[in-house]
GROMACS .gro file of C-alpha atoms in nm:
model
  286
    1UNK     CA    1  20.868  13.347  19.534
    2UNK     CA    2  20.868  13.653  19.326
    3UNK     CA    3  20.604  13.920  19.379
    4UNK     CA    4  20.460  13.878  19.025
    5UNK     CA    5  20.423  13.505  19.058
    6UNK     CA    6  20.263  13.541  19.400
    7UNK     CA    7  20.008  13.790  19.268
    8UNK     CA    8  19.922  13.559  18.979
    9UNK     CA    9  19.866  13.267  19.218
   10UNK     CA   10  19.638  13.480  19.437
   11UNK     CA   11  19.429  13.577  19.132
   12UNK     CA   12  19.385  13.211  19.026
   13UNK     CA   13  19.274  13.109  19.377
   14UNK     CA   14  19.025  13.396  19.402
   15UNK     CA   15  18.883  13.313  19.056
   16UNK     CA   16  18.828  12.950  19.155
   17UNK     CA   17  18.660  13.053  19.480
   18UNK     CA   18  18.426  13.285  19.290
   19UNK     CA   19  18.325  13.006  19.051
   20UNK     CA   20  18.254  12.770  19.343
   21UNK     CA   21  18.043  13.032  19.518
   22UNK     CA   22  17.841  13.099  19.203
   23UNK     CA   23  17.776  12.728  19.154
   24UNK     CA   24  17.658  12.696  19.514
   25UNK     CA   25  17.419  12.990  19.473
   26UNK     CA   26  17.284  12.846  19.147
   27UNK     CA   27  17.226  12.505  19.310
   28UNK     CA   28  17.044  12.660  19.603
   29UNK     CA   29  16.828  12.874  19.377
   30UNK     CA   30  16.728  12.614  19.114
   31UNK     CA   31  16.714  12.284  19.298
   32UNK     CA   32  16.423  12.219  19.537
   33UNK     CA   33  16.515  12.198  19.903
   34UNK     CA   34  16.372  11.846  19.955
   35UNK     CA   35  16.165  11.566  19.797
   36UNK     CA   36  15.832  11.737  19.875
   37UNK     CA   37  15.943  12.048  19.690
   38UNK     CA   38  16.047  11.825  19.398
   39UNK     CA   39  15.701  11.664  19.385
   40UNK     CA   40  15.529  12.002  19.382
   41UNK     CA   41  15.748  12.143  19.106
   42UNK     CA   42  15.510  12.119  18.805
   43UNK     CA   43  15.582  12.271  18.468
   44UNK     CA   44  15.284  12.442  18.304
   45UNK     CA   45  15.317  12.508  17.929
   46UNK     CA   46  15.227  12.843  17.790
   47UNK     CA   47  14.867  12.892  17.676
   48UNK     CA   48  14.792  12.828  17.305
   49UNK     CA   49  14.675  13.177  17.222
   50UNK     CA   50  14.480  13.290  16.918
   51UNK     CA   51  14.785  13.480  16.798
   52UNK     CA   52  14.988  13.157  16.793
   53UNK     CA   53  14.705  12.978  16.610
   54UNK     CA   54  14.694  13.249  16.345
   55UNK     CA   55  15.068  13.227  16.293
   56UNK     CA   56  15.048  12.849  16.251
   57UNK     CA   57  14.776  12.888  15.987
   58UNK     CA   58  14.980  13.153  15.806
   59UNK     CA   59  15.282  12.918  15.806
   60UNK     CA   60  15.081  12.627  15.657
   61UNK     CA   61  14.924  12.856  15.399
   62UNK     CA   62  15.265  12.981  15.295
   63UNK     CA   63  15.421  12.633  15.269
   64UNK     CA   64  15.127  12.451  15.100
   65UNK     CA   65  15.079  12.536  14.730
   66UNK     CA   66  14.733  12.628  14.609
   67UNK     CA   67  14.555  12.364  14.401
   68UNK     CA   68  14.533  12.540  14.064
   69UNK     CA   69  14.487  12.426  13.705
   70UNK     CA   70  14.853  12.495  13.636
   71UNK     CA   71  14.958  12.273  13.927
   72UNK     CA   72  14.732  11.991  13.807
   73UNK     CA   73  14.864  12.021  13.452
   74UNK     CA   74  15.219  12.004  13.582
   75UNK     CA   75  15.135  11.691  13.784
   76UNK     CA   76  14.976  11.519  13.482
   77UNK     CA   77  15.271  11.612  13.264
   78UNK     CA   78  15.512  11.471  13.520
   79UNK     CA   79  15.321  11.143  13.540
   80UNK     CA   80  15.328  11.110  13.163
   81UNK     CA   81  15.702  11.170  13.161
   82UNK     CA   82  15.755  10.898  13.421
   83UNK     CA   83  15.548  10.649  13.222
   84UNK     CA   84  15.737  10.723  12.901
   85UNK     CA   85  16.079  10.717  13.067
   86UNK     CA   86  16.327  10.526  12.853
   87UNK     CA   87  16.659  10.612  13.016
   88UNK     CA   88  16.779  10.252  13.026
   89UNK     CA   89  16.720  10.188  12.654
   90UNK     CA   90  16.467   9.916  12.738
   91UNK     CA   91  16.133  10.031  12.599
   92UNK     CA   92  15.822   9.889  12.766
   93UNK     CA   93  15.638   9.627  12.566
   94UNK     CA   94  15.328   9.771  12.405
   95UNK     CA   95  15.147   9.454  12.294
   96UNK     CA   96  14.838   9.520  12.088
   97UNK     CA   97  14.529   9.326  12.195
   98UNK     CA   98  14.448   9.126  11.885
   99UNK     CA   99  14.224   8.825  11.833
  100UNK     CA  100  14.528   8.592  11.829
  101UNK     CA  101  14.655   8.730  12.161
  102UNK     CA  102  14.312   8.692  12.321
  103UNK     CA  103  14.263   8.337  12.195
  104UNK     CA  104  14.613   8.244  12.311
  105UNK     CA  105  14.533   8.373  12.659
  106UNK     CA  106  14.204   8.182  12.670
  107UNK     CA  107  14.381   7.864  12.557
  108UNK     CA  108  14.617   7.886  12.854
  109UNK     CA  109  14.343   7.951  13.109
  110UNK     CA  110  14.057   7.722  13.203
  111UNK     CA  111  13.742   7.923  13.149
  112UNK     CA  112  13.443   7.737  13.290
  113UNK     CA  113  13.198   7.995  13.161
  114UNK     CA  114  13.316   7.952  12.802
  115UNK     CA  115  13.323   7.575  12.845
  116UNK     CA  116  12.962   7.580  12.963
  117UNK     CA  117  12.855   7.793  12.667
  118UNK     CA  118  13.035   7.559  12.428
  119UNK     CA  119  12.869   7.254  12.582
  120UNK     CA  120  12.520   7.404  12.575
  121UNK     CA  121  12.282   7.269  12.314
  122UNK     CA  122  12.079   7.540  12.145
  123UNK     CA  123  11.990   7.339  11.838
  124UNK     CA  124  11.619   7.328  11.919
  125UNK     CA  125  11.599   7.690  12.040
  126UNK     CA  126  11.494   7.984  11.821
  127UNK     CA  127  11.762   8.225  11.712
  128UNK     CA  128  11.799   8.541  11.918
  129UNK     CA  129  11.655   8.799  11.684
  130UNK     CA  130  11.507   9.144  11.724
  131UNK     CA  131  11.158   8.993  11.695
  132UNK     CA  132  11.226   8.745  11.977
  133UNK     CA  133  11.356   9.023  12.202
  134UNK     CA  134  11.054   9.238  12.124
  135UNK     CA  135  10.813   8.958  12.210
  136UNK     CA  136  10.997   8.891  12.536
  137UNK     CA  137  10.983   9.258  12.631
  138UNK     CA  138  10.608   9.265  12.564
  139UNK     CA  139  10.507   8.933  12.719
  140UNK     CA  140  10.770   8.781  12.948
  141UNK     CA  141  10.973   9.072  13.079
  142UNK     CA  142  10.922   9.160  13.448
  143UNK     CA  143  11.112   9.457  13.599
  144UNK     CA  144  11.347   9.375  13.885
  145UNK     CA  145  11.149   9.582  14.137
  146UNK     CA  146  10.835   9.389  14.053
  147UNK     CA  147  11.020   9.057  14.080
  148UNK     CA  148  11.143   9.151  14.428
  149UNK     CA  149  10.793   9.248  14.537
  150UNK     CA  150  10.648   8.922  14.403
  151UNK     CA  151  10.916   8.719  14.581
  152UNK     CA  152  10.848   8.895  14.911
  153UNK     CA  153  10.476   8.822  14.872
  154UNK     CA  154  10.546   8.455  14.800
  155UNK     CA  155  10.763   8.419  15.110
  156UNK     CA  156  10.498   8.588  15.321
  157UNK     CA  157  10.225   8.350  15.201
  158UNK     CA  158  10.447   8.052  15.278
  159UNK     CA  159  10.533   8.188  15.625
  160UNK     CA  160  10.163   8.238  15.701
  161UNK     CA  161  10.085   7.879  15.602
  162UNK     CA  162  10.372   7.741  15.812
  163UNK     CA  163  10.266   7.950  16.112
  164UNK     CA  164   9.894   7.872  16.108
  165UNK     CA  165   9.920   7.510  16.000
  166UNK     CA  166  10.223   7.388  16.195
  167UNK     CA  167  10.372   7.645  16.434
  168UNK     CA  168  10.372   7.388  16.718
  169UNK     CA  169  10.559   7.129  16.512
  170UNK     CA  170  10.929   7.055  16.486
  171UNK     CA  171  11.141   7.205  16.209
  172UNK     CA  172  11.089   6.888  16.005
  173UNK     CA  173  10.714   6.901  16.062
  174UNK     CA  174  10.691   7.266  15.955
  175UNK     CA  175  10.904   7.208  15.647
  176UNK     CA  176  10.682   6.911  15.557
  177UNK     CA  177  10.381   7.146  15.538
  178UNK     CA  178  10.586   7.387  15.324
  179UNK     CA  179  10.686   7.087  15.112
  180UNK     CA  180  10.320   7.006  15.036
  181UNK     CA  181  10.256   7.364  14.927
  182UNK     CA  182  10.562   7.366  14.701
  183UNK     CA  183  10.466   7.025  14.561
  184UNK     CA  184  10.130   7.168  14.464
  185UNK     CA  185  10.283   7.480  14.308
  186UNK     CA  186  10.516   7.263  14.100
  187UNK     CA  187  10.241   7.027  13.986
  188UNK     CA  188   9.996   7.102  13.705
  189UNK     CA  189   9.688   7.039  13.921
  190UNK     CA  190   9.714   7.356  14.132
  191UNK     CA  191   9.810   7.723  14.086
  192UNK     CA  192  10.175   7.773  13.992
  193UNK     CA  193  10.254   8.024  14.268
  194UNK     CA  194  10.287   7.983  14.645
  195UNK     CA  195  10.021   8.245  14.719
  196UNK     CA  196   9.792   8.090  14.457
  197UNK     CA  197   9.816   7.752  14.633
  198UNK     CA  198   9.781   7.889  14.986
  199UNK     CA  199   9.479   8.109  14.912
  200UNK     CA  200   9.311   7.890  14.652
  201UNK     CA  201   8.928   7.928  14.674
  202UNK     CA  202   8.964   8.180  14.958
  203UNK     CA  203   8.730   8.409  14.766
  204UNK     CA  204   8.445   8.156  14.769
  205UNK     CA  205   8.346   8.213  15.130
  206UNK     CA  206   8.426   8.105  15.483
  207UNK     CA  207   8.582   7.758  15.514
  208UNK     CA  208   8.566   7.703  15.137
  209UNK     CA  209   8.943   7.734  15.090
  210UNK     CA  210   9.217   7.473  15.091
  211UNK     CA  211   9.371   7.598  15.417
  212UNK     CA  212   9.129   7.701  15.692
  213UNK     CA  213   9.322   8.006  15.810
  214UNK     CA  214   9.303   8.158  15.460
  215UNK     CA  215   8.927   8.213  15.478
  216UNK     CA  216   8.829   8.207  15.846
  217UNK     CA  217   8.784   8.584  15.859
  218UNK     CA  218   9.076   8.647  16.098
  219UNK     CA  219   9.413   8.810  16.039
  220UNK     CA  220   9.664   8.594  15.855
  221UNK     CA  221   9.964   8.754  16.029
  222UNK     CA  222  10.122   8.572  16.323
  223UNK     CA  223  10.073   8.710  16.674
  224UNK     CA  224  10.323   8.494  16.863
  225UNK     CA  225  10.650   8.670  16.791
  226UNK     CA  226  10.887   8.377  16.845
  227UNK     CA  227  10.679   8.134  16.640
  228UNK     CA  228  10.624   8.396  16.369
  229UNK     CA  229  10.995   8.475  16.335
  230UNK     CA  230  11.067   8.104  16.312
  231UNK     CA  231  10.806   8.065  16.039
  232UNK     CA  232  10.961   8.352  15.844
  233UNK     CA  233  11.305   8.191  15.861
  234UNK     CA  234  11.176   7.851  15.749
  235UNK     CA  235  10.979   8.018  15.469
  236UNK     CA  236  11.299   8.185  15.347
  237UNK     CA  237  11.477   7.849  15.335
  238UNK     CA  238  11.190   7.667  15.163
  239UNK     CA  239  11.125   7.947  14.912
  240UNK     CA  240  11.494   7.953  14.820
  241UNK     CA  241  11.461   7.586  14.724
  242UNK     CA  242  11.146   7.664  14.525
  243UNK     CA  243  11.322   7.941  14.330
  244UNK     CA  244  11.592   7.696  14.227
  245UNK     CA  245  11.332   7.447  14.106
  246UNK     CA  246  11.390   7.224  14.406
  247UNK     CA  247  11.191   7.121  14.716
  248UNK     CA  248  11.268   7.087  15.087
  249UNK     CA  249  11.278   6.708  15.042
  250UNK     CA  250  11.122   6.627  15.380
  251UNK     CA  251  10.841   6.425  15.220
  252UNK     CA  252  10.804   6.272  14.870
  253UNK     CA  253  10.739   6.503  14.575
  254UNK     CA  254  10.409   6.325  14.518
  255UNK     CA  255  10.263   6.428  14.856
  256UNK     CA  256   9.985   6.682  14.793
  257UNK     CA  257   9.758   6.634  15.097
  258UNK     CA  258   9.780   6.614  15.477
  259UNK     CA  259   9.561   6.626  15.786
  260UNK     CA  260   9.617   6.628  16.162
  261UNK     CA  261   9.598   6.314  16.369
  262UNK     CA  262   9.298   6.463  16.551
  263UNK     CA  263   9.071   6.403  16.248
  264UNK     CA  264   9.011   6.124  15.997
  265UNK     CA  265   8.864   6.274  15.679
  266UNK     CA  266   8.695   6.042  15.430
  267UNK     CA  267   8.932   6.136  15.152
  268UNK     CA  268   9.224   5.987  15.350
  269UNK     CA  269   9.108   5.639  15.245
  270UNK     CA  270   9.124   5.743  14.880
  271UNK     CA  271   9.493   5.837  14.877
  272UNK     CA  272   9.820   5.665  14.960
  273UNK     CA  273   9.979   5.746  15.297
  274UNK     CA  274  10.346   5.840  15.247
  275UNK     CA  275  10.460   5.997  15.575
  276UNK     CA  276  10.364   6.087  15.931
  277UNK     CA  277  10.556   6.369  16.103
  278UNK     CA  278  10.448   6.507  16.438
  279UNK     CA  279  10.074   6.559  16.439
  280UNK     CA  280  10.037   6.548  16.059
  281UNK     CA  281   9.983   6.259  15.819
  282UNK     CA  282  10.076   6.311  15.453
  283UNK     CA  283   9.924   6.152  15.142
  284UNK     CA  284   9.987   6.117  14.772
  285UNK     CA  285   9.748   6.024  14.496
  286UNK     CA  286   9.740   5.656  14.407
   0.00000   0.00000   0.00000
């Protein structure tokens, strides 16, 4: 072998040995010695310093444009350009809303509201004039807040009657008592409101009223929480029927009187017995 070739071979071998030694040193330095060392090798990220936070804020401030009038105007202008885009030579249809278009649409759609208005008979009703509206505003108009307050009072009176007159009865028995009160309010022989019926003659002295609890001198509010809550719920249901011009339907519409089975008042022989539910017997006029 020539001397030059031999020297070149020696250099290659020494270079390879150096690389192997460096790799061994790197492996020993970086890699953990065993599994326990590997488990303990945790990486802790650098703390999020205030300086880093400030730089992040500066970056967002530099990349996010300020909301200015000019920016808003540019946005509006761009939106208008998009809406008026006609690059495909197909202009958007701009149909004008005329009476013919509207009637054509209505003809294709079933409109129950318009059908109901068409079918309504107003032939015997006065025309809606300024004078009619003025009279209604002066005599018949009741603000919504006052209507709500009146409705709450009506429900309360009905709940009090159900509680004191029939809190130990079944749902049917309690609704039957409410039914009598509503029957009276819807007849022409008694006051036209629930409270008017329940507290009729209550101002004439003790035990002079139609319902004993209304003038016995004690509180009309219920003290038994469960029974009272139940009475409130039943009063809501019954009053909802009353508002719609309907009745609970537990007893006949003609039933205007009742008494408990523990008594036998003389007037019971004067009227016609129509139902008996729980401890109450119900009557209608002959």
